[in-house]
Coordinates of C-alpha atoms in Angstrom, one line a residue:
M19 CA 100.8 160.4 -236.9
R20 CA 99.5 157.7 -234.6
K21 CA 100.5 157.6 -230.9
W22 CA 100.3 154.2 -229.2
I23 CA 98.4 153.9 -226.0
S24 CA 101.0 153.6 -223.3
L25 CA 100.2 152.6 -219.8
P26 CA 103.2 150.8 -218.2
H27 CA 101.8 148.5 -215.6
Q28 CA 102.7 145.4 -213.5
E29 CA 100.4 142.7 -212.5
G30 CA 101.3 139.6 -210.4
T31 CA 104.7 138.1 -210.4
V32 CA 107.0 139.7 -213.0
S33 CA 110.7 140.3 -213.8
R34 CA 111.8 143.9 -213.5
Q35 CA 113.8 143.5 -216.8
A36 CA 112.4 141.8 -219.9
H37 CA 114.4 138.8 -221.0
A38 CA 116.4 138.6 -217.8
D39 CA 116.0 137.3 -214.2
L40 CA 112.8 135.4 -215.0
P41 CA 110.7 134.1 -212.1
A42 CA 111.9 130.6 -211.1
E43 CA 108.3 129.4 -210.8
A44 CA 107.4 130.7 -214.3
P45 CA 110.5 130.5 -216.5
Y46 CA 108.7 130.9 -219.8
E47 CA 108.5 134.5 -220.9
R48 CA 106.2 135.5 -223.8
E49 CA 106.3 138.8 -225.6
M50 CA 103.2 140.3 -227.2
G51 CA 103.8 143.5 -229.1
K52 CA 102.9 145.9 -231.9
S53 CA 104.9 146.6 -235.1
G54 CA 107.1 143.6 -234.6
F55 CA 109.8 144.5 -232.1
F56 CA 109.4 148.2 -232.5
G57 CA 106.1 149.1 -230.8
P58 CA 104.6 148.8 -227.3
T59 CA 104.9 145.3 -225.7
A60 CA 103.6 143.2 -222.9
H61 CA 105.6 140.3 -221.3
F62 CA 103.8 137.3 -219.7
H63 CA 105.5 134.8 -217.4
H64 CA 104.1 131.3 -217.9
R65 CA 104.6 128.1 -215.8
R66 CA 104.5 126.0 -219.0
P67 CA 105.9 126.7 -222.5
P68 CA 103.6 128.8 -224.7
T69 CA 104.5 126.4 -227.6
G70 CA 103.4 123.3 -225.6
W71 CA 100.6 122.4 -228.1
Q72 CA 99.9 118.7 -228.8
D73 CA 98.2 119.1 -232.2
W74 CA 97.4 121.5 -235.0
E75 CA 94.5 121.8 -237.3
G76 CA 94.1 124.4 -240.1
P77 CA 96.4 126.2 -242.5
L78 CA 98.1 128.6 -239.9
R79 CA 100.5 125.9 -238.6
P80 CA 104.2 126.5 -238.6
R81 CA 105.8 125.1 -241.7
A82 CA 109.3 123.9 -242.7
Y83 CA 110.6 123.0 -246.2
D84 CA 113.7 121.2 -247.4
L85 CA 114.7 123.4 -250.4
N86 CA 117.5 121.0 -251.2
Q87 CA 114.8 118.9 -252.9
V88 CA 113.4 121.7 -255.0
P89 CA 114.3 121.5 -258.7
T90 CA 115.7 124.9 -259.4
A91 CA 118.2 124.7 -262.3
S92 CA 117.5 127.2 -265.1
A93 CA 119.4 129.6 -267.3
S94 CA 117.2 132.5 -266.5
P95 CA 116.3 134.0 -263.0
W96 CA 112.8 134.4 -264.2
Q97 CA 112.4 130.6 -264.6
A98 CA 113.5 130.0 -261.1
P99 CA 110.6 128.7 -259.0
L100 CA 108.6 131.2 -257.0
L101 CA 108.2 129.9 -253.5
L102 CA 106.6 132.6 -251.3
H103 CA 105.1 135.9 -252.3
N104 CA 102.7 138.8 -251.5
P105 CA 102.1 142.0 -253.4
Q106 CA 105.3 143.5 -251.9
M107 CA 107.8 140.6 -252.0
Q108 CA 108.7 137.6 -254.0
L109 CA 111.0 134.8 -252.9
R110 CA 112.7 132.4 -255.3
L111 CA 115.5 129.8 -255.2
W112 CA 117.7 129.7 -258.3
Q113 CA 120.3 127.1 -259.4
L114 CA 122.6 128.4 -262.1
D115 CA 125.1 125.9 -263.5
T116 CA 126.2 127.6 -266.8
P117 CA 126.7 131.2 -267.9
M118 CA 123.4 133.1 -268.5
P119 CA 122.8 133.2 -272.2
A120 CA 120.8 136.4 -271.9
L121 CA 120.9 139.5 -269.8
A122 CA 118.2 140.0 -267.1
R123 CA 116.4 143.2 -266.0
N124 CA 113.8 143.4 -263.2
A125 CA 111.3 146.2 -264.0
D126 CA 109.1 145.2 -261.0
G127 CA 111.5 146.2 -258.2
D128 CA 114.9 146.0 -256.7
Q129 CA 116.4 142.5 -256.5
L130 CA 118.4 141.1 -253.6
L131 CA 120.5 138.0 -254.3
F132 CA 122.0 135.8 -251.6
V133 CA 124.7 133.3 -252.8
H134 CA 123.9 130.1 -250.9
A135 CA 126.5 128.1 -252.8
G136 CA 129.0 128.5 -255.5
S137 CA 130.9 131.5 -257.0
G138 CA 131.0 133.5 -260.2
A139 CA 131.2 136.8 -261.9
L140 CA 128.5 139.5 -262.3
F141 CA 128.5 141.7 -265.3
C142 CA 126.0 144.6 -265.3
D143 CA 125.5 148.2 -266.4
F144 CA 128.0 149.3 -263.7
G145 CA 130.8 146.9 -264.5
H146 CA 132.2 143.6 -263.2
L147 CA 132.1 142.1 -259.7
N148 CA 133.1 138.7 -258.4
L149 CA 130.6 136.8 -256.1
R150 CA 131.2 134.0 -253.6
D151 CA 129.1 132.0 -251.1
G152 CA 127.6 134.2 -248.4
D153 CA 127.5 137.3 -250.6
Y154 CA 124.4 139.6 -250.7
L155 CA 124.0 141.6 -253.9
V156 CA 121.5 144.4 -254.2
L157 CA 120.5 145.1 -257.8
P158 CA 118.6 148.4 -258.3
R159 CA 115.4 148.1 -260.3
G160 CA 116.2 148.4 -264.0
T161 CA 119.8 147.1 -263.8
M162 CA 120.9 144.9 -266.8
W163 CA 122.9 142.0 -265.5
R164 CA 124.1 138.5 -266.0
L165 CA 126.1 135.9 -264.0
D166 CA 129.0 133.8 -265.3
P167 CA 129.5 130.9 -262.7
A168 CA 133.0 129.7 -261.9
E169 CA 131.1 126.7 -260.3
P170 CA 127.4 126.0 -260.0
M171 CA 125.7 128.7 -258.0
Q172 CA 122.6 128.5 -255.9
L173 CA 121.0 131.8 -255.0
L174 CA 118.1 133.0 -252.9
M175 CA 116.3 135.8 -254.8
I176 CA 114.3 138.4 -252.8
E177 CA 112.3 141.0 -254.8
A178 CA 111.1 144.2 -253.3
T179 CA 108.1 144.5 -255.6
N180 CA 107.5 148.1 -256.7
D181 CA 110.0 149.1 -254.1
G182 CA 113.7 149.3 -253.2
F183 CA 116.2 148.2 -250.6
G184 CA 117.9 150.5 -248.1
L185 CA 119.9 150.2 -244.9
P186 CA 118.3 150.1 -241.4
D187 CA 118.5 153.1 -239.1
K188 CA 121.2 152.1 -236.7
G189 CA 120.2 154.7 -234.1
L190 CA 122.3 155.1 -230.9
V191 CA 125.0 152.7 -232.1
G192 CA 125.9 154.9 -235.0
P193 CA 126.2 154.4 -238.8
Q194 CA 129.3 152.2 -238.7
A195 CA 127.7 149.5 -236.5
I196 CA 126.9 146.1 -237.8
F197 CA 128.8 146.9 -241.0
D198 CA 130.4 150.1 -242.2
S199 CA 129.0 151.4 -245.5
A200 CA 132.7 151.4 -246.6
M201 CA 132.4 147.6 -246.6
L202 CA 129.8 147.8 -249.5
D203 CA 131.6 146.8 -252.8
V204 CA 130.4 148.1 -256.1
P205 CA 131.1 146.8 -259.7
R206 CA 134.1 148.1 -261.4
I207 CA 134.8 149.2 -265.0
D208 CA 137.9 146.9 -265.2
A209 CA 139.7 144.8 -267.8
A210 CA 137.3 141.9 -267.4
F211 CA 134.3 144.2 -268.0
L212 CA 135.8 145.8 -271.1
A213 CA 136.9 142.5 -272.5
Q214 CA 133.3 141.2 -272.6
Q215 CA 132.1 144.1 -274.8
G216 CA 131.8 143.6 -278.5
D217 CA 129.5 142.8 -281.5
T218 CA 128.2 139.5 -280.3
P219 CA 124.4 139.5 -280.3
W220 CA 122.7 139.6 -276.9
S221 CA 119.2 139.6 -275.6
I222 CA 117.6 141.2 -272.4
E223 CA 114.8 139.3 -270.6
I224 CA 112.8 142.0 -268.9
K225 CA 110.4 141.0 -266.1
R226 CA 107.5 143.5 -265.7
R227 CA 104.2 142.6 -263.9
D228 CA 105.5 139.0 -263.8
T229 CA 105.6 138.7 -267.5
V230 CA 108.9 138.4 -269.5
S231 CA 109.6 140.5 -272.6
T232 CA 112.7 139.9 -274.7
V233 CA 114.7 142.7 -276.4
R234 CA 117.4 141.7 -278.9
Y235 CA 120.6 143.6 -279.8
D236 CA 123.2 142.8 -282.4
Y237 CA 125.9 143.9 -279.9
N238 CA 126.4 143.6 -276.1
P239 CA 124.5 146.5 -274.5
L240 CA 126.8 146.3 -271.5
D241 CA 129.2 148.7 -273.2
A242 CA 129.6 151.5 -270.8
I243 CA 133.1 152.9 -270.3
G244 CA 132.3 154.7 -267.1
W245 CA 129.6 155.9 -264.7
H246 CA 129.1 158.3 -261.8
G247 CA 126.4 158.9 -259.2
D248 CA 125.2 157.5 -255.9
L249 CA 123.1 154.6 -257.2
A250 CA 124.7 151.2 -257.9
P251 CA 124.6 147.6 -257.1
V252 CA 126.3 146.8 -253.8
R253 CA 127.8 143.6 -252.3
I254 CA 128.3 142.6 -248.7
N255 CA 129.2 139.2 -247.3
W256 CA 127.9 137.8 -244.1
R257 CA 131.5 137.4 -242.9
D258 CA 131.8 141.2 -243.0
I259 CA 128.8 141.6 -240.6
R260 CA 129.7 142.3 -236.9
P261 CA 126.6 141.6 -235.0
L262 CA 125.3 143.7 -232.1
M263 CA 125.7 141.8 -228.9
S264 CA 125.0 142.1 -225.2
H265 CA 126.3 139.6 -222.7
R266 CA 123.5 140.6 -220.3
Y267 CA 120.4 140.9 -222.5
H268 CA 119.1 138.9 -225.4
L269 CA 118.6 141.3 -228.3
P270 CA 115.5 140.9 -230.6
P271 CA 115.9 139.8 -234.2
S272 CA 115.4 143.4 -235.4
A273 CA 118.9 144.2 -234.0
H274 CA 120.2 142.0 -236.8
S275 CA 118.5 143.9 -239.7
T276 CA 120.6 144.1 -242.8
F277 CA 118.3 145.5 -245.5
V278 CA 115.0 147.3 -245.3
A279 CA 112.2 147.6 -247.8
G280 CA 108.9 149.5 -247.4
R281 CA 106.9 146.5 -246.2
F282 CA 109.5 144.0 -245.1
V283 CA 112.9 143.6 -243.6
V284 CA 115.8 141.3 -244.2
C285 CA 117.9 140.2 -241.2
T286 CA 121.1 138.2 -241.0
F287 CA 122.0 135.8 -238.1
V288 CA 125.8 135.2 -237.9
P289 CA 128.0 133.5 -235.4
R290 CA 128.2 135.3 -232.1
P291 CA 128.9 134.7 -228.4
I292 CA 125.8 133.6 -226.4
E293 CA 124.8 135.8 -223.4
S294 CA 127.0 134.9 -220.4
D295 CA 125.2 136.8 -217.6
P296 CA 123.6 134.1 -215.3
G297 CA 120.2 135.9 -215.4
A298 CA 120.0 136.6 -219.1
L299 CA 117.8 134.7 -221.5
K300 CA 120.1 132.7 -223.8
V301 CA 117.7 131.6 -226.6
P302 CA 115.2 133.6 -228.5
F303 CA 112.2 134.5 -226.4
Y304 CA 108.8 133.2 -227.0
H305 CA 106.8 135.8 -228.8
N306 CA 103.5 136.4 -230.7
N307 CA 104.2 137.3 -234.4
D308 CA 101.0 139.2 -234.7
D309 CA 102.0 141.8 -237.3
F310 CA 104.6 140.0 -239.4
D311 CA 105.1 136.7 -241.3
E312 CA 108.5 135.3 -240.4
V313 CA 110.6 133.4 -242.9
I314 CA 114.1 132.0 -242.2
F315 CA 116.5 130.5 -244.8
Y316 CA 119.2 128.4 -243.2
H317 CA 122.6 128.9 -244.9
A318 CA 125.1 127.2 -242.7
G319 CA 125.8 125.9 -239.2
D320 CA 123.4 124.6 -236.5
F321 CA 120.5 126.9 -235.7
F322 CA 120.7 127.2 -232.0
S323 CA 116.9 127.5 -231.3
R324 CA 115.8 124.7 -233.6
D325 CA 116.1 120.9 -233.8
N326 CA 116.7 119.0 -237.1
I327 CA 117.0 122.1 -239.2
G328 CA 120.0 122.3 -241.5
P329 CA 121.5 124.3 -244.5
G330 CA 119.2 124.7 -247.4
M331 CA 116.0 124.5 -245.3
L332 CA 113.4 127.2 -244.8
T333 CA 110.8 127.8 -242.1
W334 CA 107.7 130.0 -242.3
H335 CA 105.8 131.1 -239.3
A336 CA 102.7 133.1 -240.4
A337 CA 101.4 135.9 -238.3
G338 CA 98.8 134.9 -235.6
F339 CA 100.4 132.4 -233.2
T340 CA 103.1 132.2 -230.5
H341 CA 106.4 130.6 -231.4
G342 CA 109.9 130.3 -229.9
P343 CA 112.7 127.8 -229.2
H344 CA 112.3 124.1 -229.4
P345 CA 112.2 122.2 -226.0
K346 CA 115.8 120.9 -226.3
A347 CA 117.1 124.3 -227.3
F348 CA 115.3 126.0 -224.4
A349 CA 116.8 123.4 -221.9
A350 CA 120.3 123.9 -223.3
G351 CA 119.9 127.6 -222.9
Q352 CA 118.9 127.3 -219.3
K353 CA 122.0 125.2 -218.7
H354 CA 124.2 127.5 -220.8
A355 CA 125.3 124.4 -222.6
R356 CA 126.6 126.4 -225.6
K357 CA 128.9 129.4 -225.4
E358 CA 128.5 130.7 -228.9
T359 CA 126.4 130.2 -232.0
D360 CA 127.7 128.9 -235.4
E361 CA 124.6 129.6 -237.4
V362 CA 124.2 131.7 -240.6
A363 CA 120.7 132.4 -241.7
V364 CA 118.7 134.9 -243.7
M365 CA 115.4 136.1 -242.1
I366 CA 112.6 137.9 -243.9
D367 CA 109.9 139.5 -241.8
T368 CA 106.9 140.7 -244.0
R369 CA 104.3 143.1 -242.9
D370 CA 101.7 141.5 -245.2
P371 CA 100.6 137.9 -245.3
L372 CA 102.6 135.6 -247.6
N373 CA 101.3 133.0 -250.0
A374 CA 103.0 129.7 -250.7
T375 CA 103.1 128.2 -254.2
A376 CA 102.7 124.6 -255.3
A377 CA 106.5 124.3 -255.7
L378 CA 106.7 124.0 -251.9
D379 CA 104.1 121.2 -251.5
P380 CA 106.4 118.3 -252.3
V381 CA 109.2 119.4 -250.0
E382 CA 107.2 120.4 -246.9
I383 CA 108.2 118.6 -243.7
A384 CA 104.8 117.6 -242.5
E385 CA 105.7 116.9 -238.8
Y386 CA 107.4 120.3 -238.2
A387 CA 104.4 121.7 -236.3
H388 CA 104.8 118.8 -233.8
S389 CA 108.5 119.4 -233.3
W390 CA 107.7 121.6 -230.2
R391 CA 106.3 118.6 -228.3
E392 CA 108.4 117.7 -225.3
T393 CA 107.4 114.1 -225.6
P394 CA 106.0 112.2 -228.6
A395 CA 102.2 112.1 -228.8

């Protein structure tokens, strides 16, 4: 067990409380820390924004992509384009317009689906469950499943490679905070599930070590008549999430954790009131992402710390540089111009560096790294 070096110290002009009552002559606070937002930290007070760069050279630059332009339609989830990945995580975007002609099974890890658009029915080993936009669906490793869209569906797919998804430790606020486990829905052995059983031939496409094998049956293998236990797919919609809030203190993104894997975390940003205390920071604080790559997929609304970022877009801030709100967003926060957020976004923080695939090259927004300039170059 490692014990971090701890030496609380103050040097120069500082605020007594992080993220609040910042010095007037140095309004730009920057956080440097270990283990994301969970380890020891230092807070610096700057006269000028830590993101006030004028140019970028090299591959580390912040990146943004318009995923609305990615061709993603396929009948199988394993044909959906892989966008970002490392040995512990894979991120895909999948467009499904018609019913899946074969069952899918992920033998590489748990699968998390987020329904960005559309609706439909899930049929799996455990039964039947309807899905709509904004739903998360956790599929345990080895689950056989298929989707039958009621309308075209677009899904963000997050794989916990050789791992599984659990819930975050909610600590002092208790297990019912953010969302109660009673809000997690599971598939049912209902009339719709029993009606799809029969002697129609079906295939299962099994992904293992990123290679697909096909197993054929002369009947539908989703023929269970019941099940029991404490392992099952679960569904939760972002509309059922009640975010942690403080009117006097801006909480870090980790407070919005939804699912946790061994080497990454999935957070959900949902609409909430903005801090009202006059001295409280009202936008995300500038921080070094030294231990985690940060990816955000924008589902709906206007992301309050970014300019010109809309639904269906994705940003990727690799570990190794300081980032934070855009200049207009920071100025609006100082004026308390907005009283609440309307954003819905999925954030993935990975402990290990991510790699981008060629599928992202045509849809990259090249000027994104320059969007922190207060005035054009």
